[in-house]
Amino acid sequence: MAKYFQQSLTQIVGPQKPQLEPLAGAALAKRSRVPPLMRSQDKIPALGRRIIATQSLRGASTWACIGGPVATGDCPGPLDERPVGYAFARVTPGCFLRLSLLYSPSGNTQALNTEGPPALESTGVGGSVIVRVTWTSQALSTTTTEHEIVLAPSQEDDGAPSTAPWATVRVAGVDLITPEIDSSSDKRRWTEHVAAEVSIYHRGGVRMVDLCLHEQPHVVVRESDDDATFWASHMFGMGSPEGPAQGLTTYAVQRWSETTPDGMPQGGTWGFMSSAAAQGLRLGPALVHWTPWGETTGTGFTTSPVVRSFSSTSFTRLWDGGAGTYSGTGVGWSMSSAAYASDAGECDDYWSDADRSVPVLVAVYADGRGTAPGVLRVQSHAFSWVDVATASTSGFNWYFGYGHLRCGKGPDDQVIAQAFMRRNGGSGTLDVAAVSVFRMGQHEHVS
Amino acid sequence: MATRFYLAASTASDSVTPAFSAAWTNTTGVVRRLLALATDGADTLASVGAQTWTAGQLRLSRQFVSGPMRAGQTISGTITAYARVLESNADDNAVSRLGVWVSSADGTTVRAVLLAVGNYGTSTEFATSNTNRQWASAAAISTPYVTQAGDRLIVEFGYTDATGTTPSANAIYGRSGASDLPQNETDTSSSNPWIEFSATLTLLDGGIAGVVEYGPDTIFYGEASTPTPTQLSVDLSGQDVDMAINAADITEVTSARFNLTDTAAWEFIVGCSNTANGSIYTYNSTQVQVQIVTGWILRLRVNNATVGDITLNDSSTRVRRVMICVSMEDNPFTTGASDAKRYEVLAYQPSSSGSIQRDVFLGAAPAATAGTALINVTGSNISTYAARVSRAFHSTTEFHRAFVEVASPTALSEERLEQPVPDVASGVGDDGHFAGHVHMLAGRALRTHDLRLWGPIVTEIFDPIGEALPGSYFLGSEPTTPNVDTLLNACYRRPLPPACNRVRVRVYVTISAGEVEITAYSANAAGHLSTPPAQAGYVVFSGTPTATAASGWIDCGTLAVARDADGYGYFWLGVEDIDPVSTYEISAVSIDPVLVVDDGPSEGLGLDG
């Protein structure tokens, strides 16, 4: 019978600075000095709020949903799902997702009434946001969740925008987005290194200021026979969720049990070392989440993905088709905080002590339209980039590339990442609808 | 990139008084005004008034003095200048004259003459109504000059005549216009006169409000182990223009560099034995005295009375080095004039068992804040090897600010590099092995793991890039600074990692002209709902006043964070359009989480860092 161990991650805050002095040489060796360190290992996965996907105004000068009286092009249909963003993530073990919405009340919707002379008619003021997540477990089982959040409608005539938008912004969200969890085995399955494919839609007269889908630490469950690299929490103090409550491991200094099945993996020097290694492999920041959709660049109220298209066989800049050469002082994404997860063992030798790099997975949501394979390059230095090959396959798919990117030494050390795209042979045009970049340990090469 | 300066009508220059160039033969009633990098609506365009001269004279109209420049800049290339002017009568036959030179920071020394007083325009006679005239057109600087720290540009506008009759002219200066005068001799609009250097020049404060660039401390340090006054008198701040070098001391001469403010700090490294008996530093002879006197006593005297003594350790007949530090600040618990100040005195003898002695004394403030200082270099059985006087003493004629006044805190974010941990296969944690070092190494790794999930809170590329802002619909006004437009289209509600206490905000901005201020805000509610908004140290981004676009990342520094009940922080940008001609675009924003830590001692193992 499987034996599970569970650690709640909801009540843990604060950076962990366990005292090391009691462990220094010439100090009396006492078991009581080790548990605080093991407990602290439990808390590391709870400190992240990695941002997986966003959709904000990004400087737009107007809403797409202008609202007001119905008029051609001013109001969307009431039921259409309009995609505004895609993202891919390997969810941090123990985390699920949480949605935050900062928005202005929604505007008017319209439809064409064909009974009699065709005429546009208002179909009501209102809007909603749909977040669809396809979860794939380590064992490749898949499930999809969908949440629709209905937003408050505008109180102005015909759902017009507020004349004081700052004063009328509202907050909404979903506190926890999870796959269906009925048992400890479900928890274990969905708190491993789970993949999440995210798509976000507007329906109706949405006026979003800032949408943010991020990770929310919740619970981590392991089965005693799980490989040690999955134990990114020590789970020192937790009992069995399906059996009688258990206190702390009896012995802080205790070997990882060699008894299989169902040994005791908690505690001990082996557990300590394995947890540290697993954290180094599995815990790291999400760095980039980009989609081309914008309030003023979306193609009307299209229900198709908004894309950047590329036909040139030379690199051009992803977001505006500009020059395909890297500039460390130009517009780009910040890579600086990746340095928090820069590991000695994973840092490319080239960067040595004066700089850092992190291993990253770059995910590209692209459509080769049947004729146009491509290469997307994410670059953070003249000599540091990751290429992702995209196929000519028709239809949107996620493509992945793995490599190191320079990240500097920390937030005080600004490092910019830019992205470039080109067609790689073939013919015609390829489309890109999203790019996600996140740190990923070297154990998980994705081909 | 060329550098354009404007000619202030009413803004006074810094309180330096460079002599007028000797070539001017008539300087009656001439005043000095600021040579400014930026336009200013408050510095209204104004006529200088009729300025007369005797035919044939070189008549100086006005001298313009810049702020202090950074060191190491080469002033070369050309100079162009335009200003509106009129002559009183058509038979005045008045024409333009111009002189440009560089002075030292205090204005007393001519560093270089860039354009000797002369004719660099078209020699077109002035009109009898205010009309644009060329004062210089790409006039070549024949001898390039490399600036020293604090040098100032001196520009002199003037006139002469071509056999005129009772000549009189009247130029218009100021910088309140909406645009600059064009390069012609026909324009009559109310536009700004200007002078432009083809070289790129920057001033010491960089034109960046809120970011103070300090001049260095006044530091004397001789390379020789026992320097002579001459060797010691080289002021490493580069302002050694006002110190007299005597046989045994260095004495302040002209400026008020060492004048006192509320706070003060003096540091000296001296060599002496227990036969020392005299002063190391005096201010106004007796107002402040730092002494080592008979009995091996370090003494501080203020207003000719002893404030405190420290009997130094390890009295010896051998000469040894003593580092002496004295500081002064307001006494927060003062009960009156007699204890208005708090003095801290410290002596450090590295060669004497590393002796450190420190004491705090209360006393009266020095009776006067203005005076002259003297550093005794030799004599009294004391040799001074090095001296440092805080920049708080710099006079108003020097580039300075008193101590720290930086708007943004300096972030000391944690730098993380994982502590390697042996793996299980290594066998070091097996039964029968000592476990202590495993726990230590894993514990160390733990201390560097805690932020590894922190990623950018905002990293956005605006779309379309470079859309001209603001979109008027999304503007709000910042309650405490009404001139600041807050941008709802650059507003975010984002989760803050636990323990994140600062964020680092950077904004990519392009402006066409003039300057704007970009302010980043953090709060626990959006916009006006926040009470009060937490404001970052704002940073001004100055574009060139020409049509050439300027763009780049602006570092708004670190910003304290605030959380709402759900753990989210709100961030947005504000913009103050300093110059009405400005148009600006924001192309990207990044907000990175920072844990500002106390850079205190490690936890006793010497393993940190």
PDB file of C-alpha atoms in Angstrom, chain A residues 193-424:
ATOM      1  CA  HIS A 193       6.556  18.777 -11.671  1.00  0.00           C
ATOM      2  CA  VAL A 194       3.319  19.353 -13.492  1.00  0.00           C
ATOM      3  CA  ALA A 195       3.031  21.045 -16.863  1.00  0.00           C
ATOM      4  CA  ALA A 196       0.329  23.649 -17.320  1.00  0.00           C
ATOM      5  CA  GLU A 197      -0.793  25.000 -20.677  1.00  0.00           C
ATOM      6  CA  VAL A 198      -2.765  28.148 -20.120  1.00  0.00           C
ATOM      7  CA  SER A 199      -5.089  29.992 -22.421  1.00  0.00           C
ATOM      8  CA  ILE A 200      -6.947  33.144 -21.444  1.00  0.00           C
ATOM      9  CA  TYR A 201     -10.010  34.561 -23.118  1.00  0.00           C
ATOM     10  CA  HIS A 202     -12.161  37.642 -22.929  1.00  0.00           C
ATOM     11  CA  ARG A 203     -15.874  37.314 -23.386  1.00  0.00           C
ATOM     12  CA  GLY A 204     -18.060  40.389 -23.731  1.00  0.00           C
ATOM     13  CA  GLY A 205     -17.019  43.924 -22.987  1.00  0.00           C
ATOM     14  CA  VAL A 206     -13.980  43.223 -20.821  1.00  0.00           C
ATOM     15  CA  ARG A 207     -11.798  46.172 -19.826  1.00  0.00           C
ATOM     16  CA  MET A 208      -8.831  44.640 -18.136  1.00  0.00           C
ATOM     17  CA  VAL A 209      -6.189  46.715 -16.410  1.00  0.00           C
ATOM     18  CA  ASP A 210      -4.006  43.866 -15.235  1.00  0.00           C
ATOM     19  CA  LEU A 211      -4.619  40.156 -15.272  1.00  0.00           C
ATOM     20  CA  CYS A 212      -2.100  38.003 -13.492  1.00  0.00           C
ATOM     21  CA  LEU A 213      -2.090  34.226 -13.245  1.00  0.00           C
ATOM     22  CA  HIS A 214       0.470  33.086 -10.746  1.00  0.00           C
ATOM     23  CA  GLU A 215       1.486  30.151  -8.639  1.00  0.00           C
ATOM     24  CA  GLN A 216       0.045  29.747  -5.202  1.00  0.00           C
ATOM     25  CA  PRO A 217       1.762  27.395  -2.741  1.00  0.00           C
ATOM     26  CA  HIS A 218      -0.781  24.962  -1.409  1.00  0.00           C
ATOM     27  CA  VAL A 219       0.266  21.455  -0.491  1.00  0.00           C
ATOM     28  CA  VAL A 220       2.887  18.952  -1.449  1.00  0.00           C
ATOM     29  CA  VAL A 221       2.443  15.227  -1.187  1.00  0.00           C
ATOM     30  CA  ARG A 222       4.993  12.527  -1.841  1.00  0.00           C
ATOM     31  CA  GLU A 223       4.820   8.808  -1.795  1.00  0.00           C
ATOM     32  CA  SER A 224       7.531   7.115   0.134  1.00  0.00           C
ATOM     33  CA  ASP A 225       8.918   5.354  -2.897  1.00  0.00           C
ATOM     34  CA  ASP A 226       9.134   8.464  -5.055  1.00  0.00           C
ATOM     35  CA  ASP A 227      12.531   9.107  -6.485  1.00  0.00           C
ATOM     36  CA  ALA A 228      14.625  11.315  -4.236  1.00  0.00           C
ATOM     37  CA  THR A 229      14.785  14.087  -6.849  1.00  0.00           C
ATOM     38  CA  PHE A 230      11.067  14.659  -6.335  1.00  0.00           C
ATOM     39  CA  TRP A 231      11.487  15.467  -2.664  1.00  0.00           C
ATOM     40  CA  ALA A 232      11.934  19.185  -3.043  1.00  0.00           C
ATOM     41  CA  SER A 233      10.509  19.476   0.451  1.00  0.00           C
ATOM     42  CA  HIS A 234      11.961  17.624   3.362  1.00  0.00           C
ATOM     43  CA  MET A 235       8.512  17.145   4.871  1.00  0.00           C
ATOM     44  CA  PHE A 236      10.222  16.676   8.103  1.00  0.00           C
ATOM     45  CA  GLY A 237       7.358  17.455  10.353  1.00  0.00           C
ATOM     46  CA  MET A 238       4.399  16.038   8.524  1.00  0.00           C
ATOM     47  CA  GLY A 239       2.384  13.002   9.179  1.00  0.00           C
ATOM     48  CA  SER A 240       0.555  10.691   6.896  1.00  0.00           C
ATOM     49  CA  PRO A 241      -2.606  12.181   5.428  1.00  0.00           C
ATOM     50  CA  GLU A 242      -4.322   8.836   5.143  1.00  0.00           C
ATOM     51  CA  GLY A 243      -3.321   7.230   8.360  1.00  0.00           C
ATOM     52  CA  PRO A 244      -3.171   8.113  11.993  1.00  0.00           C
ATOM     53  CA  ALA A 245      -1.627  11.503  12.625  1.00  0.00           C
ATOM     54  CA  GLN A 246       2.058  11.233  12.967  1.00  0.00           C
ATOM     55  CA  GLY A 247       4.299  13.609  14.760  1.00  0.00           C
ATOM     56  CA  LEU A 248       7.735  14.580  13.793  1.00  0.00           C
ATOM     57  CA  THR A 249      10.090  11.962  12.664  1.00  0.00           C
ATOM     58  CA  THR A 250      11.360  10.247  15.707  1.00  0.00           C
ATOM     59  CA  TYR A 251      14.950  10.675  14.881  1.00  0.00           C
ATOM     60  CA  ALA A 252      16.295  13.731  13.203  1.00  0.00           C
ATOM     61  CA  VAL A 253      19.462  11.929  12.310  1.00  0.00           C
ATOM     62  CA  GLN A 254      18.166   8.999  10.458  1.00  0.00           C
ATOM     63  CA  ARG A 255      18.970   7.361   7.205  1.00  0.00           C
ATOM     64  CA  TRP A 256      16.660   7.388   4.282  1.00  0.00           C
ATOM     65  CA  SER A 257      15.031   4.055   4.559  1.00  0.00           C
ATOM     66  CA  GLU A 258      16.219   1.407   2.208  1.00  0.00           C
ATOM     67  CA  THR A 259      13.080  -0.530   2.828  1.00  0.00           C
ATOM     68  CA  THR A 260      10.909  -0.668  -0.224  1.00  0.00           C
ATOM     69  CA  PRO A 261       8.125  -0.365  -0.618  1.00  0.00           C
ATOM     70  CA  ASP A 262       6.964   2.146   1.917  1.00  0.00           C
ATOM     71  CA  GLY A 263      10.095   2.995   3.794  1.00  0.00           C
ATOM     72  CA  MET A 264      10.644   6.153   5.772  1.00  0.00           C
ATOM     73  CA  PRO A 265      12.204   8.816   3.566  1.00  0.00           C
ATOM     74  CA  GLN A 266      11.979  11.652   6.083  1.00  0.00           C
ATOM     75  CA  GLY A 267      14.767  12.925   8.200  1.00  0.00           C
ATOM     76  CA  GLY A 268      18.373  11.995   8.213  1.00  0.00           C
ATOM     77  CA  THR A 269      21.429  13.106   6.385  1.00  0.00           C
ATOM     78  CA  TRP A 270      20.333  11.429   3.198  1.00  0.00           C
ATOM     79  CA  GLY A 271      17.031  13.264   3.239  1.00  0.00           C
ATOM     80  CA  PHE A 272      18.815  16.473   3.943  1.00  0.00           C
ATOM     81  CA  MET A 273      21.156  16.105   1.010  1.00  0.00           C
ATOM     82  CA  SER A 274      18.484  14.846  -1.331  1.00  0.00           C
ATOM     83  CA  SER A 275      16.129  17.692  -0.522  1.00  0.00           C
ATOM     84  CA  ALA A 276      18.830  20.283  -1.141  1.00  0.00           C
ATOM     85  CA  ALA A 277      19.673  18.705  -4.457  1.00  0.00           C
ATOM     86  CA  ALA A 278      16.023  18.416  -5.475  1.00  0.00           C
ATOM     87  CA  GLN A 279      15.399  22.052  -4.632  1.00  0.00           C
ATOM     88  CA  GLY A 280      18.354  23.069  -6.743  1.00  0.00           C
ATOM     89  CA  LEU A 281      17.021  21.061  -9.629  1.00  0.00           C
ATOM     90  CA  ARG A 282      13.351  21.849  -9.417  1.00  0.00           C
ATOM     91  CA  LEU A 283      12.892  25.303  -7.950  1.00  0.00           C
ATOM     92  CA  GLY A 284      13.491  28.398 -10.003  1.00  0.00           C
ATOM     93  CA  PRO A 285      11.723  31.495 -11.274  1.00  0.00           C
ATOM     94  CA  ALA A 286       9.414  32.065 -14.181  1.00  0.00           C
ATOM     95  CA  LEU A 287      11.036  34.788 -16.257  1.00  0.00           C
ATOM     96  CA  VAL A 288       9.082  35.671 -19.370  1.00  0.00           C
ATOM     97  CA  HIS A 289       5.462  35.401 -20.424  1.00  0.00           C
ATOM     98  CA  TRP A 290       4.724  37.214 -23.630  1.00  0.00           C
ATOM     99  CA  THR A 291       1.825  37.336 -26.035  1.00  0.00           C
ATOM    100  CA  PRO A 292       1.286  39.869 -28.809  1.00  0.00           C
ATOM    101  CA  TRP A 293      -2.290  40.655 -27.916  1.00  0.00           C
ATOM    102  CA  GLY A 294      -2.934  44.267 -27.055  1.00  0.00           C
ATOM    103  CA  GLU A 295      -5.971  46.456 -26.617  1.00  0.00           C
ATOM    104  CA  THR A 296      -5.152  48.365 -29.752  1.00  0.00           C
ATOM    105  CA  THR A 297      -3.338  45.681 -31.712  1.00  0.00           C
ATOM    106  CA  GLY A 298      -5.839  42.893 -31.486  1.00  0.00           C
ATOM    107  CA  THR A 299      -7.563  42.409 -34.798  1.00  0.00           C
ATOM    108  CA  GLY A 300     -10.928  43.773 -33.944  1.00  0.00           C
ATOM    109  CA  PHE A 301     -12.691  41.264 -31.757  1.00  0.00           C
ATOM    110  CA  THR A 302     -11.157  38.237 -33.378  1.00  0.00           C
ATOM    111  CA  THR A 303     -11.722  34.805 -31.933  1.00  0.00           C
ATOM    112  CA  SER A 304      -8.437  33.585 -33.411  1.00  0.00           C
ATOM    113  CA  PRO A 305      -5.085  33.914 -31.709  1.00  0.00           C
ATOM    114  CA  VAL A 306      -3.436  37.273 -32.181  1.00  0.00           C
ATOM    115  CA  VAL A 307      -0.018  36.579 -33.616  1.00  0.00           C
ATOM    116  CA  ARG A 308       3.219  38.008 -34.889  1.00  0.00           C
ATOM    117  CA  SER A 309       3.962  36.644 -38.340  1.00  0.00           C
ATOM    118  CA  PHE A 310       7.391  35.978 -39.810  1.00  0.00           C
ATOM    119  CA  SER A 311       8.419  35.189 -43.356  1.00  0.00           C
ATOM    120  CA  SER A 312      11.998  36.436 -43.420  1.00  0.00           C
ATOM    121  CA  THR A 313      14.780  33.883 -43.185  1.00  0.00           C
ATOM    122  CA  SER A 314      16.829  36.420 -41.226  1.00  0.00           C
ATOM    123  CA  PHE A 315      16.181  37.089 -37.582  1.00  0.00           C
ATOM    124  CA  THR A 316      13.891  39.978 -36.788  1.00  0.00           C
ATOM    125  CA  ARG A 317      12.819  41.124 -33.373  1.00  0.00           C
ATOM    126  CA  LEU A 318       9.885  39.205 -31.996  1.00  0.00           C
ATOM    127  CA  TRP A 319       7.657  41.993 -30.817  1.00  0.00           C
ATOM    128  CA  ASP A 320       8.059  44.582 -33.549  1.00  0.00           C
ATOM    129  CA  GLY A 321       9.995  43.045 -36.422  1.00  0.00           C
ATOM    130  CA  GLY A 322      12.936  45.327 -35.696  1.00  0.00           C
ATOM    131  CA  ALA A 323      16.601  44.606 -36.153  1.00  0.00           C
ATOM    132  CA  GLY A 324      17.587  41.040 -35.385  1.00  0.00           C
ATOM    133  CA  THR A 325      20.684  41.838 -33.413  1.00  0.00           C
ATOM    134  CA  TYR A 326      20.893  41.809 -29.659  1.00  0.00           C
ATOM    135  CA  SER A 327      21.263  45.015 -27.698  1.00  0.00           C
ATOM    136  CA  GLY A 328      21.904  44.792 -23.992  1.00  0.00           C
ATOM    137  CA  THR A 329      20.646  48.344 -23.536  1.00  0.00           C
ATOM    138  CA  GLY A 330      17.539  48.052 -25.652  1.00  0.00           C
ATOM    139  CA  VAL A 331      13.938  47.151 -24.954  1.00  0.00           C
ATOM    140  CA  GLY A 332      13.607  43.721 -23.456  1.00  0.00           C
ATOM    141  CA  TRP A 333      12.688  41.512 -20.560  1.00  0.00           C
ATOM    142  CA  SER A 334      14.444  41.612 -17.251  1.00  0.00           C
ATOM    143  CA  MET A 335      16.548  38.575 -16.510  1.00  0.00           C
ATOM    144  CA  SER A 336      18.071  39.995 -13.370  1.00  0.00           C
ATOM    145  CA  SER A 337      16.067  38.141 -10.777  1.00  0.00           C
ATOM    146  CA  ALA A 338      16.973  34.811 -12.294  1.00  0.00           C
ATOM    147  CA  ALA A 339      20.227  35.160 -10.442  1.00  0.00           C
ATOM    148  CA  TYR A 340      18.443  34.195  -7.252  1.00  0.00           C
ATOM    149  CA  ALA A 341      18.344  30.667  -8.614  1.00  0.00           C
ATOM    150  CA  SER A 342      21.799  30.651 -10.061  1.00  0.00           C
ATOM    151  CA  ASP A 343      23.504  27.480  -8.932  1.00  0.00           C
ATOM    152  CA  ALA A 344      27.189  26.938  -8.711  1.00  0.00           C
ATOM    153  CA  GLY A 345      26.929  23.600 -10.395  1.00  0.00           C
ATOM    154  CA  GLU A 346      24.755  24.872 -13.196  1.00  0.00           C
ATOM    155  CA  CYS A 347      26.456  28.185 -13.869  1.00  0.00           C
ATOM    156  CA  ASP A 348      28.188  28.082 -17.173  1.00  0.00           C
ATOM    157  CA  ASP A 349      31.908  28.324 -16.638  1.00  0.00           C
ATOM    158  CA  TYR A 350      32.104  31.169 -19.097  1.00  0.00           C
ATOM    159  CA  TRP A 351      30.377  33.513 -16.681  1.00  0.00           C
ATOM    160  CA  SER A 352      32.476  32.543 -13.688  1.00  0.00           C
ATOM    161  CA  ASP A 353      32.306  34.809 -10.655  1.00  0.00           C
ATOM    162  CA  ALA A 354      31.614  38.060 -12.421  1.00  0.00           C
ATOM    163  CA  ASP A 355      28.317  37.046 -13.855  1.00  0.00           C
ATOM    164  CA  ARG A 356      25.754  34.311 -13.701  1.00  0.00           C
ATOM    165  CA  SER A 357      23.679  32.185 -15.964  1.00  0.00           C
ATOM    166  CA  VAL A 358      20.714  29.953 -15.411  1.00  0.00           C
ATOM    167  CA  PRO A 359      19.394  26.982 -17.317  1.00  0.00           C
ATOM    168  CA  VAL A 360      16.078  27.839 -18.871  1.00  0.00           C
ATOM    169  CA  LEU A 361      13.323  26.220 -20.805  1.00  0.00           C
ATOM    170  CA  VAL A 362      11.968  28.400 -23.591  1.00  0.00           C
ATOM    171  CA  ALA A 363       8.495  27.543 -24.766  1.00  0.00           C
ATOM    172  CA  VAL A 364       7.084  28.942 -28.009  1.00  0.00           C
ATOM    173  CA  TYR A 365       3.494  28.697 -29.139  1.00  0.00           C
ATOM    174  CA  ALA A 366       3.775  28.735 -32.901  1.00  0.00           C
ATOM    175  CA  ASP A 367       1.991  27.756 -36.081  1.00  0.00           C
ATOM    176  CA  GLY A 368       4.112  26.837 -39.118  1.00  0.00           C
ATOM    177  CA  ARG A 369       1.067  26.932 -41.386  1.00  0.00           C
ATOM    178  CA  GLY A 370       2.229  23.767 -43.093  1.00  0.00           C
ATOM    179  CA  THR A 371       5.181  25.297 -44.908  1.00  0.00           C
ATOM    180  CA  ALA A 372       7.246  27.427 -42.564  1.00  0.00           C
ATOM    181  CA  PRO A 373       9.530  25.935 -39.949  1.00  0.00           C
ATOM    182  CA  GLY A 374      11.221  28.537 -37.817  1.00  0.00           C
ATOM    183  CA  VAL A 375      13.726  29.344 -35.129  1.00  0.00           C
ATOM    184  CA  LEU A 376      13.026  31.539 -32.173  1.00  0.00           C
ATOM    185  CA  ARG A 377      16.017  32.873 -30.318  1.00  0.00           C
ATOM    186  CA  VAL A 378      15.938  34.274 -26.790  1.00  0.00           C
ATOM    187  CA  GLN A 379      19.152  36.103 -26.087  1.00  0.00           C
ATOM    188  CA  SER A 380      20.525  37.876 -23.034  1.00  0.00           C
ATOM    189  CA  HIS A 381      24.068  38.586 -24.153  1.00  0.00           C
ATOM    190  CA  ALA A 382      26.021  38.604 -27.379  1.00  0.00           C
ATOM    191  CA  PHE A 383      27.190  35.109 -26.513  1.00  0.00           C
ATOM    192  CA  SER A 384      24.240  33.782 -24.586  1.00  0.00           C
ATOM    193  CA  TRP A 385      21.105  32.590 -26.277  1.00  0.00           C
ATOM    194  CA  VAL A 386      18.694  29.700 -26.545  1.00  0.00           C
ATOM    195  CA  ASP A 387      17.232  28.654 -29.857  1.00  0.00           C
ATOM    196  CA  VAL A 388      13.907  26.905 -30.247  1.00  0.00           C
ATOM    197  CA  ALA A 389      13.093  25.137 -33.484  1.00  0.00           C
ATOM    198  CA  THR A 390       9.474  25.270 -34.530  1.00  0.00           C
ATOM    199  CA  ALA A 391       8.035  22.860 -37.058  1.00  0.00           C
ATOM    200  CA  SER A 392       6.158  23.663 -40.225  1.00  0.00           C
ATOM    201  CA  THR A 393       3.198  21.789 -38.843  1.00  0.00           C
ATOM    202  CA  SER A 394      -0.078  23.510 -39.436  1.00  0.00           C
ATOM    203  CA  GLY A 395      -1.827  24.657 -36.288  1.00  0.00           C
ATOM    204  CA  PHE A 396      -0.543  25.983 -33.006  1.00  0.00           C
ATOM    205  CA  ASN A 397       1.720  23.823 -30.900  1.00  0.00           C
ATOM    206  CA  TRP A 398       4.145  24.406 -28.068  1.00  0.00           C
ATOM    207  CA  TYR A 399       7.797  23.993 -28.968  1.00  0.00           C
ATOM    208  CA  PHE A 400      10.636  23.889 -26.479  1.00  0.00           C
ATOM    209  CA  GLY A 401      14.308  24.718 -26.286  1.00  0.00           C
ATOM    210  CA  TYR A 402      16.733  24.324 -23.442  1.00  0.00           C
ATOM    211  CA  GLY A 403      19.927  26.163 -22.632  1.00  0.00           C
ATOM    212  CA  HIS A 404      21.637  28.730 -20.474  1.00  0.00           C
ATOM    213  CA  LEU A 405      20.932  32.434 -20.419  1.00  0.00           C
ATOM    214  CA  ARG A 406      23.062  35.064 -18.804  1.00  0.00           C
ATOM    215  CA  CYS A 407      21.238  36.659 -15.902  1.00  0.00           C
ATOM    216  CA  GLY A 408      23.708  38.889 -14.087  1.00  0.00           C
ATOM    217  CA  LYS A 409      24.275  38.824 -10.373  1.00  0.00           C
ATOM    218  CA  GLY A 410      20.937  40.000  -9.083  1.00  0.00           C
ATOM    219  CA  PRO A 411      18.253  42.645  -9.432  1.00  0.00           C
ATOM    220  CA  ASP A 412      20.800  45.401  -9.024  1.00  0.00           C
ATOM    221  CA  ASP A 413      22.590  44.123 -12.093  1.00  0.00           C
ATOM    222  CA  GLN A 414      20.354  44.796 -15.058  1.00  0.00           C
ATOM    223  CA  VAL A 415      20.402  42.169 -17.762  1.00  0.00           C
ATOM    224  CA  ILE A 416      18.037  42.362 -20.707  1.00  0.00           C
ATOM    225  CA  ALA A 417      16.712  39.471 -22.733  1.00  0.00           C
ATOM    226  CA  GLN A 418      15.403  39.927 -26.233  1.00  0.00           C
ATOM    227  CA  ALA A 419      13.785  37.535 -28.665  1.00  0.00           C
ATOM    228  CA  PHE A 420      14.148  37.133 -32.406  1.00  0.00           C
ATOM    229  CA  MET A 421      12.386  34.934 -34.905  1.00  0.00           C
ATOM    230  CA  ARG A 422      13.084  33.744 -38.429  1.00  0.00           C
ATOM    231  CA  ARG A 423      11.785  31.247 -40.857  1.00  0.00           C
ATOM    232  CA  ASN A 424      14.130  28.309 -41.128  1.00  0.00           C
TER     233      ASN A 424
END
